[in-house]
Short mmCIF file of C-alpha atoms and ligand atoms in Angstrom, two decimals:
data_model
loop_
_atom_site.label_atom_id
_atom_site.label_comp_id
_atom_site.label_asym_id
_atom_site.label_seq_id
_atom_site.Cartn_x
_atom_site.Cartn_y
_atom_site.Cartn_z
CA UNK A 1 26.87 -3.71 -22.20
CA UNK A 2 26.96 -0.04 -23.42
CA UNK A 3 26.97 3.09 -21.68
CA UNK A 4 23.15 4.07 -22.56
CA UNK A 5 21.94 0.40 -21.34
CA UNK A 6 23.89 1.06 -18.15
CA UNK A 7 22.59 4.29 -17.74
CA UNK A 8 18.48 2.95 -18.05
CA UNK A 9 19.72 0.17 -15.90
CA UNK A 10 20.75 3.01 -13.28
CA UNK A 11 17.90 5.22 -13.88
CA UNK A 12 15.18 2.12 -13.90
CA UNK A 13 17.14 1.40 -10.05
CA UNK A 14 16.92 4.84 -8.77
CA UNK A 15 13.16 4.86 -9.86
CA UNK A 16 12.45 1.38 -8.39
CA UNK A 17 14.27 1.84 -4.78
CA UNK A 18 13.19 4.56 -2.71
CA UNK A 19 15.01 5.38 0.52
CA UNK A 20 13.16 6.49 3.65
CA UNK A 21 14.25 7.87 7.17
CA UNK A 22 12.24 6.37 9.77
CA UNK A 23 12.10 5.85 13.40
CA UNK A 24 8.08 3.76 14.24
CA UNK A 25 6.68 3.22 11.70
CA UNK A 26 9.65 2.11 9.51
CA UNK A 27 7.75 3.28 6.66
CA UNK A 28 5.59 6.07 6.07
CA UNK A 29 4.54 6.79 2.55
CA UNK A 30 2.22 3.46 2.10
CA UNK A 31 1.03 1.27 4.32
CA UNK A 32 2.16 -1.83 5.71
CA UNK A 33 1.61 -4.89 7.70
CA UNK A 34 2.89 -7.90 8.98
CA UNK A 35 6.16 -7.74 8.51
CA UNK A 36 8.59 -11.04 8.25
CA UNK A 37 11.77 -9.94 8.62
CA UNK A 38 15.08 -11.69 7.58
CA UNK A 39 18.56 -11.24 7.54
CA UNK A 40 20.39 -11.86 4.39
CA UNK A 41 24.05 -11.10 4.41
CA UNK A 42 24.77 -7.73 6.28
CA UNK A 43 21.40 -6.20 5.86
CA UNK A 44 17.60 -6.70 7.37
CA UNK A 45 14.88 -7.66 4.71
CA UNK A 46 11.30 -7.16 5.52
CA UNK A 47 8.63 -8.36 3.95
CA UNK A 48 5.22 -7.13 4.91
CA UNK A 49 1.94 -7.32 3.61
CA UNK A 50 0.87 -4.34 1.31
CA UNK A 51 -2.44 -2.87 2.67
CA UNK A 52 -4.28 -0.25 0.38
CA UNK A 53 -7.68 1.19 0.75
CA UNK A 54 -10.82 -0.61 -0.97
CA UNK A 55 -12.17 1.99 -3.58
CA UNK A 56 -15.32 1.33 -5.86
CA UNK A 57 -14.86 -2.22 -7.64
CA UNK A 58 -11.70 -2.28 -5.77
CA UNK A 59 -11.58 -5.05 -2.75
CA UNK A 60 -13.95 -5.09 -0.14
CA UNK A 61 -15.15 -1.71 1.08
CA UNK A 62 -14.05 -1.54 5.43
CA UNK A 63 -12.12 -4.48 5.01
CA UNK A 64 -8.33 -5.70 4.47
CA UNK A 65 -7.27 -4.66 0.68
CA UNK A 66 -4.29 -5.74 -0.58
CA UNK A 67 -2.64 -6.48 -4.62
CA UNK A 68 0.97 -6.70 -4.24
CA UNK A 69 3.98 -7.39 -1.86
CA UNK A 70 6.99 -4.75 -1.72
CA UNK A 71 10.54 -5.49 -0.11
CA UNK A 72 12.49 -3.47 1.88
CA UNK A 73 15.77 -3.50 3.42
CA UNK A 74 17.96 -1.50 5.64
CA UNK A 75 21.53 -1.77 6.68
CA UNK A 76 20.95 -0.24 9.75
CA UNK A 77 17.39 -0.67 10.66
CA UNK A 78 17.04 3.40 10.14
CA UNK A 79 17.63 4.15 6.80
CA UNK A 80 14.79 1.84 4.98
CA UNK A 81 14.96 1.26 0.75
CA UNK A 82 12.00 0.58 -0.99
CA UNK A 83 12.89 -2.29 -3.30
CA UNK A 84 9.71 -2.02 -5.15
CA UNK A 85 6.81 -4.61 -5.98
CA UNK A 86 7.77 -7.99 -6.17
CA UNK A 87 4.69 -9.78 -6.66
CA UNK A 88 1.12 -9.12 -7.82
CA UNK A 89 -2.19 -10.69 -7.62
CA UNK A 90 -2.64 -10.37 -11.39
CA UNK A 91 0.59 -12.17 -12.48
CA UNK A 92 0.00 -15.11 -10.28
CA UNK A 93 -1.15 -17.82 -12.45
CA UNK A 94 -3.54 -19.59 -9.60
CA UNK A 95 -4.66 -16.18 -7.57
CA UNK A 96 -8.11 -14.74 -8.58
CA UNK A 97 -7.00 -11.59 -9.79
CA UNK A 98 -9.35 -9.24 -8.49
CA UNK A 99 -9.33 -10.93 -4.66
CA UNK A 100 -7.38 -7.95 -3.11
CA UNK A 101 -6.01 -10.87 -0.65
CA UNK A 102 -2.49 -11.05 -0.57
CA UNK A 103 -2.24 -11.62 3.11
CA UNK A 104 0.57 -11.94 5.67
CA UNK A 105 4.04 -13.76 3.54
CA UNK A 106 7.91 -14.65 4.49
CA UNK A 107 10.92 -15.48 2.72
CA UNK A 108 14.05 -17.79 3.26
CA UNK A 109 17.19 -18.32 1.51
CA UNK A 110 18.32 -21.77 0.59
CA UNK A 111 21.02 -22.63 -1.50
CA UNK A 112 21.25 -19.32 -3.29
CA UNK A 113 17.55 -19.41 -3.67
CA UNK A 114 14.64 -16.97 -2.01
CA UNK A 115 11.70 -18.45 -1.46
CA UNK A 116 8.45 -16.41 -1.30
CA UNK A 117 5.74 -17.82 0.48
CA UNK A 118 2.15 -15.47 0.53
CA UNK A 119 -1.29 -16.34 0.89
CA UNK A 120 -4.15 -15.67 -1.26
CA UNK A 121 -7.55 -16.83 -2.73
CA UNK A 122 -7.39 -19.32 -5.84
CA UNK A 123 -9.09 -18.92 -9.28
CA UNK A 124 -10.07 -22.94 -8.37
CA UNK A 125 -13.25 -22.57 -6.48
CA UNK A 126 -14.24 -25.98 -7.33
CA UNK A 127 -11.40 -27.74 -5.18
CA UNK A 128 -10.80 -24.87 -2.72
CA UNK A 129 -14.47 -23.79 -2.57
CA UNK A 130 -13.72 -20.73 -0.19
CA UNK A 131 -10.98 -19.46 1.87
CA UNK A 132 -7.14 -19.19 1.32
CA UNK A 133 -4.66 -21.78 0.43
CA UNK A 134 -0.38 -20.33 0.31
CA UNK A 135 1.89 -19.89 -3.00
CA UNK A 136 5.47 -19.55 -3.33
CA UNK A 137 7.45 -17.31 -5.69
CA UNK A 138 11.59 -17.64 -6.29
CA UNK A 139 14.16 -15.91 -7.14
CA UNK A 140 17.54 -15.59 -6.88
CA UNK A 141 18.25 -11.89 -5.15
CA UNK A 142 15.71 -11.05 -1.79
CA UNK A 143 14.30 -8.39 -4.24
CA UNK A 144 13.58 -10.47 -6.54
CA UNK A 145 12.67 -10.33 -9.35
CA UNK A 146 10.69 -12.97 -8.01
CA UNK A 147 8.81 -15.58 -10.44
CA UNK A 148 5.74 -17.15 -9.28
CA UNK A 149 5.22 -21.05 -9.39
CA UNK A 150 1.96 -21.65 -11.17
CA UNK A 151 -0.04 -23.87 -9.00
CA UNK A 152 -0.12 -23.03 -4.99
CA UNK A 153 1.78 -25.79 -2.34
CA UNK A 154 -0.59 -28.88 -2.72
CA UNK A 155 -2.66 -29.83 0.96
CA UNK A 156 -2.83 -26.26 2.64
CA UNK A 157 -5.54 -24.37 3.17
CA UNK A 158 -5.01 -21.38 4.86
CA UNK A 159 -3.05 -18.26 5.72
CA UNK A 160 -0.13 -16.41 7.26
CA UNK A 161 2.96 -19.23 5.65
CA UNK A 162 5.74 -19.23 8.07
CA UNK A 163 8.93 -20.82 6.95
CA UNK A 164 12.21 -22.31 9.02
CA UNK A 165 14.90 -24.16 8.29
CA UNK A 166 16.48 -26.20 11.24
CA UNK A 167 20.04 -26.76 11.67
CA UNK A 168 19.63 -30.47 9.97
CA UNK A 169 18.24 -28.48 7.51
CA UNK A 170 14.45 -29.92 7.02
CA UNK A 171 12.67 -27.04 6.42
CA UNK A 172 8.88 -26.69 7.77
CA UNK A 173 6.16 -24.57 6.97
CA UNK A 174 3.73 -23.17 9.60
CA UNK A 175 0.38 -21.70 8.70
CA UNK A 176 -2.98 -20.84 10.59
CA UNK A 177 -6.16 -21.03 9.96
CA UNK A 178 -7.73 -20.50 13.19
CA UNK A 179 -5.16 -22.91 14.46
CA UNK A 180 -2.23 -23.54 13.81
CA UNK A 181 -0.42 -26.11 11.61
CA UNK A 182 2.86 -27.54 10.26
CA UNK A 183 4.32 -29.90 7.65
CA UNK A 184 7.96 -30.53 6.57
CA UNK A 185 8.71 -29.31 3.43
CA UNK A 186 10.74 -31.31 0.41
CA UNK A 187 13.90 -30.10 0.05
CA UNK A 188 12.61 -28.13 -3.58
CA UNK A 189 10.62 -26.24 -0.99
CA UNK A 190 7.50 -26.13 -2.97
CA UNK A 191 5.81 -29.02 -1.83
CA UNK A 192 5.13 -30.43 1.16
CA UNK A 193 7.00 -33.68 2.44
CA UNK A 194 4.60 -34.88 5.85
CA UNK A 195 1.00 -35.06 7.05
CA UNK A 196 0.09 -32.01 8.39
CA UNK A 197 -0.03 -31.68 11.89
CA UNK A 198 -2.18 -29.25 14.03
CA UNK A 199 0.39 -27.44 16.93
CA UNK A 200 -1.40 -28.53 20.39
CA UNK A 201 -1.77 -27.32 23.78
CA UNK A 202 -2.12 -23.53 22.18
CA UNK A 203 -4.71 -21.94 23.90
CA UNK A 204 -8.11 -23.31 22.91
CA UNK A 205 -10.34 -20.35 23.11
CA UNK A 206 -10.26 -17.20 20.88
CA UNK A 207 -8.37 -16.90 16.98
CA UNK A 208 -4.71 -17.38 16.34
CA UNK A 209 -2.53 -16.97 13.27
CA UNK A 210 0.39 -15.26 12.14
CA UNK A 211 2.35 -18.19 13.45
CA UNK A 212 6.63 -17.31 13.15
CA UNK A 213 8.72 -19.72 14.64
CA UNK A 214 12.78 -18.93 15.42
CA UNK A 215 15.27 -21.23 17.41
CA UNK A 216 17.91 -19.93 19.97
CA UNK A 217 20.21 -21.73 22.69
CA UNK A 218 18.14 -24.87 21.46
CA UNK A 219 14.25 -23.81 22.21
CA UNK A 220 11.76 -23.67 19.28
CA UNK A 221 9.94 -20.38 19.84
CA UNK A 222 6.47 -20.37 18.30
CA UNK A 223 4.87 -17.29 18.61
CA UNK A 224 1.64 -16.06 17.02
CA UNK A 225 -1.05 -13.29 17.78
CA UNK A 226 -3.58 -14.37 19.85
CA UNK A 227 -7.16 -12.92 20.74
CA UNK A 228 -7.50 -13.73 24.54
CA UNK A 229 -9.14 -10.54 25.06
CA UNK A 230 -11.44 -8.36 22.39
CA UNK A 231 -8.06 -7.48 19.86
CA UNK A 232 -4.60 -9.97 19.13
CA UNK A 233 -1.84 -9.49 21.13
CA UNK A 234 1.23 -11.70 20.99
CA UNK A 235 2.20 -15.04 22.49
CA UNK A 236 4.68 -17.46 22.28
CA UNK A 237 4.64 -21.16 23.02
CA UNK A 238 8.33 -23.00 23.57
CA UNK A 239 9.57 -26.47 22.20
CA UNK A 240 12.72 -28.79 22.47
CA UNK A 241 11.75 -29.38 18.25
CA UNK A 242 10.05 -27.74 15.90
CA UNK A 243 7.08 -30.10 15.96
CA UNK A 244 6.63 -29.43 19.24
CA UNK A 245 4.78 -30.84 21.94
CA UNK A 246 4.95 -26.73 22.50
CA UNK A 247 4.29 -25.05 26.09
CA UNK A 248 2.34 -21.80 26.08
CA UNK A 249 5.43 -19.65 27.84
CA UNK A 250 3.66 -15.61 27.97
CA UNK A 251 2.81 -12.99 26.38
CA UNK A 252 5.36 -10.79 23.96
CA UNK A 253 3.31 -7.43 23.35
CA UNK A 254 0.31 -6.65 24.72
CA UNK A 255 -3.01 -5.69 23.10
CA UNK A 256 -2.33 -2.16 20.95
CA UNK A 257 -3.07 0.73 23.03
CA UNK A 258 -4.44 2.66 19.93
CA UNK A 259 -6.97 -0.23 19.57
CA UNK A 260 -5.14 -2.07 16.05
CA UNK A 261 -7.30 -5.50 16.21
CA UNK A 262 -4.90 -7.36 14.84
CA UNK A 263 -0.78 -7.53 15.48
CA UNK A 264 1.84 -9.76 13.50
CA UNK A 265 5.16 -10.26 14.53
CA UNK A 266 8.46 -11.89 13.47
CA UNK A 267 11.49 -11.58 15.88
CA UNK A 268 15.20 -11.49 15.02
CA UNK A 269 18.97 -10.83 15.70
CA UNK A 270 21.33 -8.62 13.63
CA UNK A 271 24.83 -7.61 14.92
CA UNK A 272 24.15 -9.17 18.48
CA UNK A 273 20.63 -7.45 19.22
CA UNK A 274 17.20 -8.97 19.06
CA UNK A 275 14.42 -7.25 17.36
CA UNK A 276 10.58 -7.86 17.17
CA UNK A 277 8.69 -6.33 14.30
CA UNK A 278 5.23 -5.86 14.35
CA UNK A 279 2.69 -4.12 13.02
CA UNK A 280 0.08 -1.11 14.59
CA UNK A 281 -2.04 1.61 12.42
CA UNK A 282 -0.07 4.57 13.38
CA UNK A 283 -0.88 6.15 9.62
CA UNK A 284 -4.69 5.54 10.03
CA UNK A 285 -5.83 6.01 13.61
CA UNK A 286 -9.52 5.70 12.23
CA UNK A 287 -9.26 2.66 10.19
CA UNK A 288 -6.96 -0.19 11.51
CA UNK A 289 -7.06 -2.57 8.20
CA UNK A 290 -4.25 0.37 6.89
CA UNK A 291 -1.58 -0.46 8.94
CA UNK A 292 2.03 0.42 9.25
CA UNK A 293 5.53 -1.86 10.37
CA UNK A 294 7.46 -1.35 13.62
CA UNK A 295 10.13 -2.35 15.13
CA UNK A 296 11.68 -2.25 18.91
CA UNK A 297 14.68 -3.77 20.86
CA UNK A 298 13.26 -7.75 22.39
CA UNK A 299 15.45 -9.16 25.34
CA UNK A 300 15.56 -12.55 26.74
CA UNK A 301 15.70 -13.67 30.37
CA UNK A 302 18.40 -15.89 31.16
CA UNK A 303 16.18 -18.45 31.59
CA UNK A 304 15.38 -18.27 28.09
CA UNK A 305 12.21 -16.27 28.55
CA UNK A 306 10.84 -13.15 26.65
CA UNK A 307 10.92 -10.41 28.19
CA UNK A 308 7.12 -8.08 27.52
CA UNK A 309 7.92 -5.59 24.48
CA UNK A 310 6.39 -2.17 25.39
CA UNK A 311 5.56 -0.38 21.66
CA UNK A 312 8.09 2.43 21.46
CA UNK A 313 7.61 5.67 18.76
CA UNK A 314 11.41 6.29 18.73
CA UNK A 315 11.96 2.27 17.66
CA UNK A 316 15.38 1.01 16.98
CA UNK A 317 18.46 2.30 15.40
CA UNK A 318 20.62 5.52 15.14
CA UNK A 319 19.65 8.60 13.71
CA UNK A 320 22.51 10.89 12.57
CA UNK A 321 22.53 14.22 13.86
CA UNK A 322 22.87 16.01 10.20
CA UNK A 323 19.43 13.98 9.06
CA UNK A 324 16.13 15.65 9.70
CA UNK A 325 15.40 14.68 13.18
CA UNK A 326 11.54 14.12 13.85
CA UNK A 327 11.65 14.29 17.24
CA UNK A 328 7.65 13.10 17.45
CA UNK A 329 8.97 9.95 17.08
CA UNK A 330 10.10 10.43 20.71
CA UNK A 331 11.71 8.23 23.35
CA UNK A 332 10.03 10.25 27.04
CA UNK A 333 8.25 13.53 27.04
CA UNK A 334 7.29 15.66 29.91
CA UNK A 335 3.81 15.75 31.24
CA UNK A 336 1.95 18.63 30.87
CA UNK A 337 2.59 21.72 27.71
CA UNK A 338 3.73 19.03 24.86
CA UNK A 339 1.76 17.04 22.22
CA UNK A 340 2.10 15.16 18.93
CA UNK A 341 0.07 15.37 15.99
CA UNK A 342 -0.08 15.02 12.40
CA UNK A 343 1.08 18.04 9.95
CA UNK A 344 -1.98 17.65 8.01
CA UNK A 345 -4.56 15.67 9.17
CA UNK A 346 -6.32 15.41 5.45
CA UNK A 347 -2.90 13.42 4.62
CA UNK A 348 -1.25 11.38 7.01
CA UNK A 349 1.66 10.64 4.66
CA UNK A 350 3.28 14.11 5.34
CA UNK A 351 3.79 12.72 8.84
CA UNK A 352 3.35 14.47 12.31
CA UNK A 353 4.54 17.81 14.27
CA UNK A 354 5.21 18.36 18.36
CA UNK A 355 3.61 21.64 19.38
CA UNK A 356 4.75 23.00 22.87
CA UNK A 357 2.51 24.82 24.78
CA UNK A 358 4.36 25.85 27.91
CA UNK A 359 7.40 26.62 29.28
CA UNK A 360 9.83 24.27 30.15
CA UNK A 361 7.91 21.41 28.83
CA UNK A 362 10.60 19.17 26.89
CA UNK A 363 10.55 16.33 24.50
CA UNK A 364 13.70 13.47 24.70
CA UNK A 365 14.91 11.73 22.04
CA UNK A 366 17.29 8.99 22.18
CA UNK A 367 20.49 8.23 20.19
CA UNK A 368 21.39 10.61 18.09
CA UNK A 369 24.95 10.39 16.32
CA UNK A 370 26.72 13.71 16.16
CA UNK A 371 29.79 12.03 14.96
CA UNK A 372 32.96 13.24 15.79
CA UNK A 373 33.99 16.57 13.30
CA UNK A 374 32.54 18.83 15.11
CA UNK A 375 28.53 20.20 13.53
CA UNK A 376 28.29 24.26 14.29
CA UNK A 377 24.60 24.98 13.79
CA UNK A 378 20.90 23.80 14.62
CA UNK A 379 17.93 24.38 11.97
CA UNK A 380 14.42 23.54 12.97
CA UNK A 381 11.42 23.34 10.69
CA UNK A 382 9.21 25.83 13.18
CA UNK A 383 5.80 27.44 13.36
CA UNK A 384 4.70 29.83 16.10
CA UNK A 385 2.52 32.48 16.06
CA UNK A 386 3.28 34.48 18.80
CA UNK A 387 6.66 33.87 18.45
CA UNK A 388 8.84 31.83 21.01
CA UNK A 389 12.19 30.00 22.07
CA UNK A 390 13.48 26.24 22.18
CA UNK A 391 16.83 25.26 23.86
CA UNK A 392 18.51 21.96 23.02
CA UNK A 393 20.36 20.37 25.32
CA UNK A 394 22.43 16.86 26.02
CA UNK A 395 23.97 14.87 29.04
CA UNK A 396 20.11 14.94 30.40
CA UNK A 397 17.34 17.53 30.65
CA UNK A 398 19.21 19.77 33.15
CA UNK A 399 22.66 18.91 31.07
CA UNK A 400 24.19 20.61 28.64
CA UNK A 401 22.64 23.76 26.50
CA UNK A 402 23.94 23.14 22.94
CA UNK A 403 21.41 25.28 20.92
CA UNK A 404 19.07 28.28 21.82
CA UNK A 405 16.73 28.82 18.85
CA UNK A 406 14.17 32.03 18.74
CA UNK A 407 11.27 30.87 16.48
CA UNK A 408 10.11 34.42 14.78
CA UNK A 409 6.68 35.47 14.97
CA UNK A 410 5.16 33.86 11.98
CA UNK A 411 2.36 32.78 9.83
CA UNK A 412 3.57 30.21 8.01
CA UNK A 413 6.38 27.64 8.82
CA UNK A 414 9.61 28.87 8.63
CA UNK A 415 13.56 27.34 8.58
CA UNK A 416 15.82 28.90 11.36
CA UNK A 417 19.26 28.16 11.47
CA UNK A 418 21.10 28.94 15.35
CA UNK A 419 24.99 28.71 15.71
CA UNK A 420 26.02 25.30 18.37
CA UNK A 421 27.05 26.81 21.67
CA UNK A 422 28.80 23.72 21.97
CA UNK A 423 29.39 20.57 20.70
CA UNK A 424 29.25 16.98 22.35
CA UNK A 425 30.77 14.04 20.32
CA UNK A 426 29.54 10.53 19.41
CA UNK A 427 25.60 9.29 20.39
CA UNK A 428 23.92 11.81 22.49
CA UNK A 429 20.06 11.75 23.62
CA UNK A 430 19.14 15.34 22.67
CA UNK A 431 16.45 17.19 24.89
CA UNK A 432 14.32 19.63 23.18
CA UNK A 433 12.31 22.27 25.72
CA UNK A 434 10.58 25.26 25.43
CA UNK A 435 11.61 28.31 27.05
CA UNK A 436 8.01 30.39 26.74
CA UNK A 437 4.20 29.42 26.98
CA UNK A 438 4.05 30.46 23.55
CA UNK A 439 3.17 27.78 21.24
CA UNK A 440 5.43 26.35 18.92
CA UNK A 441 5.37 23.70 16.48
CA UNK A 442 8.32 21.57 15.55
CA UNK A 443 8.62 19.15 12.48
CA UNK A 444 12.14 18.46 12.76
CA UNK A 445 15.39 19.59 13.53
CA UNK A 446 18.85 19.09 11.76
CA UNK A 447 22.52 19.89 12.90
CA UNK A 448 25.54 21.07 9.83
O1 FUB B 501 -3.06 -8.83 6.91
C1 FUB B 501 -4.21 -9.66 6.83
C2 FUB B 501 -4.28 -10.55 8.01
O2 FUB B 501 -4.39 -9.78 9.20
C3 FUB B 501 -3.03 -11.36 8.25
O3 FUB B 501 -2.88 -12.41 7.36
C4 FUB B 501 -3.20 -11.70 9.68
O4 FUB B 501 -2.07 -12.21 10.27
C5 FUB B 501 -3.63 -10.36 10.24
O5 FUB B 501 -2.55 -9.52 10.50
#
């Protein structure tokens, strides 16, 4: 290969893979939606559903709209690469191209191989009449490029594929449609190998779907969104086998508090830590078909149980100190004089500010890795008015003042840069509080 075919190579890589910083949601430049994560080798895949909004002649208007599936994958669960679109509605020989339904998908890796599994409505409307049946695409890297096969998996009619391979290694695939169902899968993995069985003694009355089965310490953890109330929240069900009988077992996350109808989970562990990612419509509080991934720490009893996942803004990971720090995405904040809100509410892309309001009202955000050659100043991204004054502090709210930084009287946002008083090694939760009633507005803050 020559220089100039590397070089488009690089360039055609840098264009494809975009890298974004982000606490909850993981990403915020498009929406997202239920996300199936992975692990393959030392980094987290996720692949969520794509959701875009239904223009003229364009999916359904008020409805779910979606044409493609990206991937993304971090190896730290903070710093998230966009591996591009993987696959389309258009290029999929048996999808009706012009459906806007590529619903909820997941991947494996067998043998070298990743296997693609989405939903969608079939061009054949004479032997599917209506409703979904589930596709697979392959490939041989988890971002693809991923080649579709042309007919969908024979005997399925539904949505939300969920695929696991058990430690004989029979693979299954779990689907819903209203209920929930599973088959074992032929070892190709593109066909299925058993009659397919309904999953009993789930709850009777109200939807499920989204099923995602995992295995650990020998139980079969089924869990799937479930609409006991008016919106999903999510359940799990335990097994000795992946057929089940199951046992419903409780409740993972409760309904969303910002009123999301539906949630969609998938739950892993990467470097000893278990995660649950799920989905809310933190982008679009008005509209909650455009949603947007999450993650958050899950923890098990020793009995095996799961312990209830409160929805966190701050999420998972560790944010480095010399990053822009968008300290909306907060872990506490104090009661009264402090609020979030987006920097421009015509575009919800450009993400959200804090604006203080009174003195001594303080926002904390959690692990923060100063590293250990020692950072000399603070900038914050800062608009006030009147004028005013933030400290920053560590070791706690009344701990240690590292930063004092006087926000000039302004009329637009402004940089300003403050020398460290002092500096504090390693992961530190940093405290942000304002010294005046003035108001101030804060979109991030950075240490060099
Ligand atoms: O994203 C469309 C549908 O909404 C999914 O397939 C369901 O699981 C629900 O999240």
């Amino acid at each position: 290969m020559n220089f100039k075919s590397i070089f488009k190579i690089e360039m055609m890589l840098i264009f494809i893979s975009t890298i974004s910083f982000a606490q909850n949601p993981l990403i915020q430049d498009q929406y997202t939606a239920d996300p199936s994560a992975r692990v393959f080798g030392d980094r987290v895949y996720v692949f969520p559903s794509h959701d875009i909004l239904a223009t003229e002649g364009k999916g359904r208007k008020d409805w779910f709209c979606m044409e493609d599936y990206h991937v993304f994958s971090s190896a730290n669960l903070t710093d998230w690469t966009d591996h591009g679109m993987i696959v389309q509605q258009n290029k999929v020989p048996w999808v009706k191209p012009d459906s806007y339904s590529m619903w909820a998908p997941d991947c494996i890796e067998r043998n070298g191989k990743y296997y693609f599994y989405f939903p969608s409505t079939p061009k054949d409307t004479i032997n599917y009449k209506k409703g979904f049946t589930v596709g697979v695409a392959i490939a041989d890297k988890p971002e693809g490029p991923y080649i579709p096969e042309p007919n969908p998996i024979k005997g399925i009619r539904g949505i939300d594929p969920n695929v696991f391979i058990d430690k004989d290694n029979q693979a299954y695939l779990y689907w819903s449609s209203g209920n929930v169902f599973v088959a074992k899968l032929k070892e190709n993995m593109t066909e299925l190998d058993s009659e397919v069985k309904t999953i009993e003694n789930l709850p009777t009355k109200g939807l499920k779907e989204g099923p995602y089965l995992f295995e650990r310490n020998g139980i079969y953890y089924l869990t799937y969104p479930h609409v006991e109330n008016k919106i999903e929240r999510l359940e799990y069900a335990t097994a000795d086998n992946p057929l089940g009988p199951f046992k419903v077992a409780g409740v993972i996350m409760d309904e969303s508090p910002t009123g999301c109808w539906t949630n969609h989970q998938s739950i892993i562990e990467f470097k000893k830590e278990w995660y649950l990612f799920y989905h809310h419509n933190d982008l679009s509080p008005q509209f909650d078909k455009a949603r947007s991934i999450r993650a958050d720490y899950l923890h098990f009893n020793p009995d095996g149980s799961i312990q209830k996942v409160i929805p966190t803004l701050r999420g998972v990971g560790i944010t480095m100190a010399t990053d822009q720090i968008q300290i909306d995405r907060y872990s506490k904040m104090s009661d009264k004089g402090i609020s979030n809100s987006f920097l421009d509410s015509s575009n919800s892309f450009m993400g959200w500010k804090t604006t203080f309001n009174q003195a001594n009202s303080w926002m904390q955000y959690n692990t923060v890795d100063f590293g250990y050659k020692k950072l000399k100043s603070v900038s914050i991204k800062a608009f006030s008015e009147k004028g005013g004054a933030i400290q920053i502090r560590t070791k706690g709210i009344d701990g240690s003042v590292i930063a004092e930084v006087t926000v000039p009287k302004n009329s637009k946002w402004v940089e300003v840069k403050s020398p460290l008083l002092k500096f504090d090694s390693g992961i530190q939760n940093l405290f942000v509080v304002s010294k005046e009633d003035n108001q101030v507005e804060i979109d991030w803050i950075k240490f060099q």
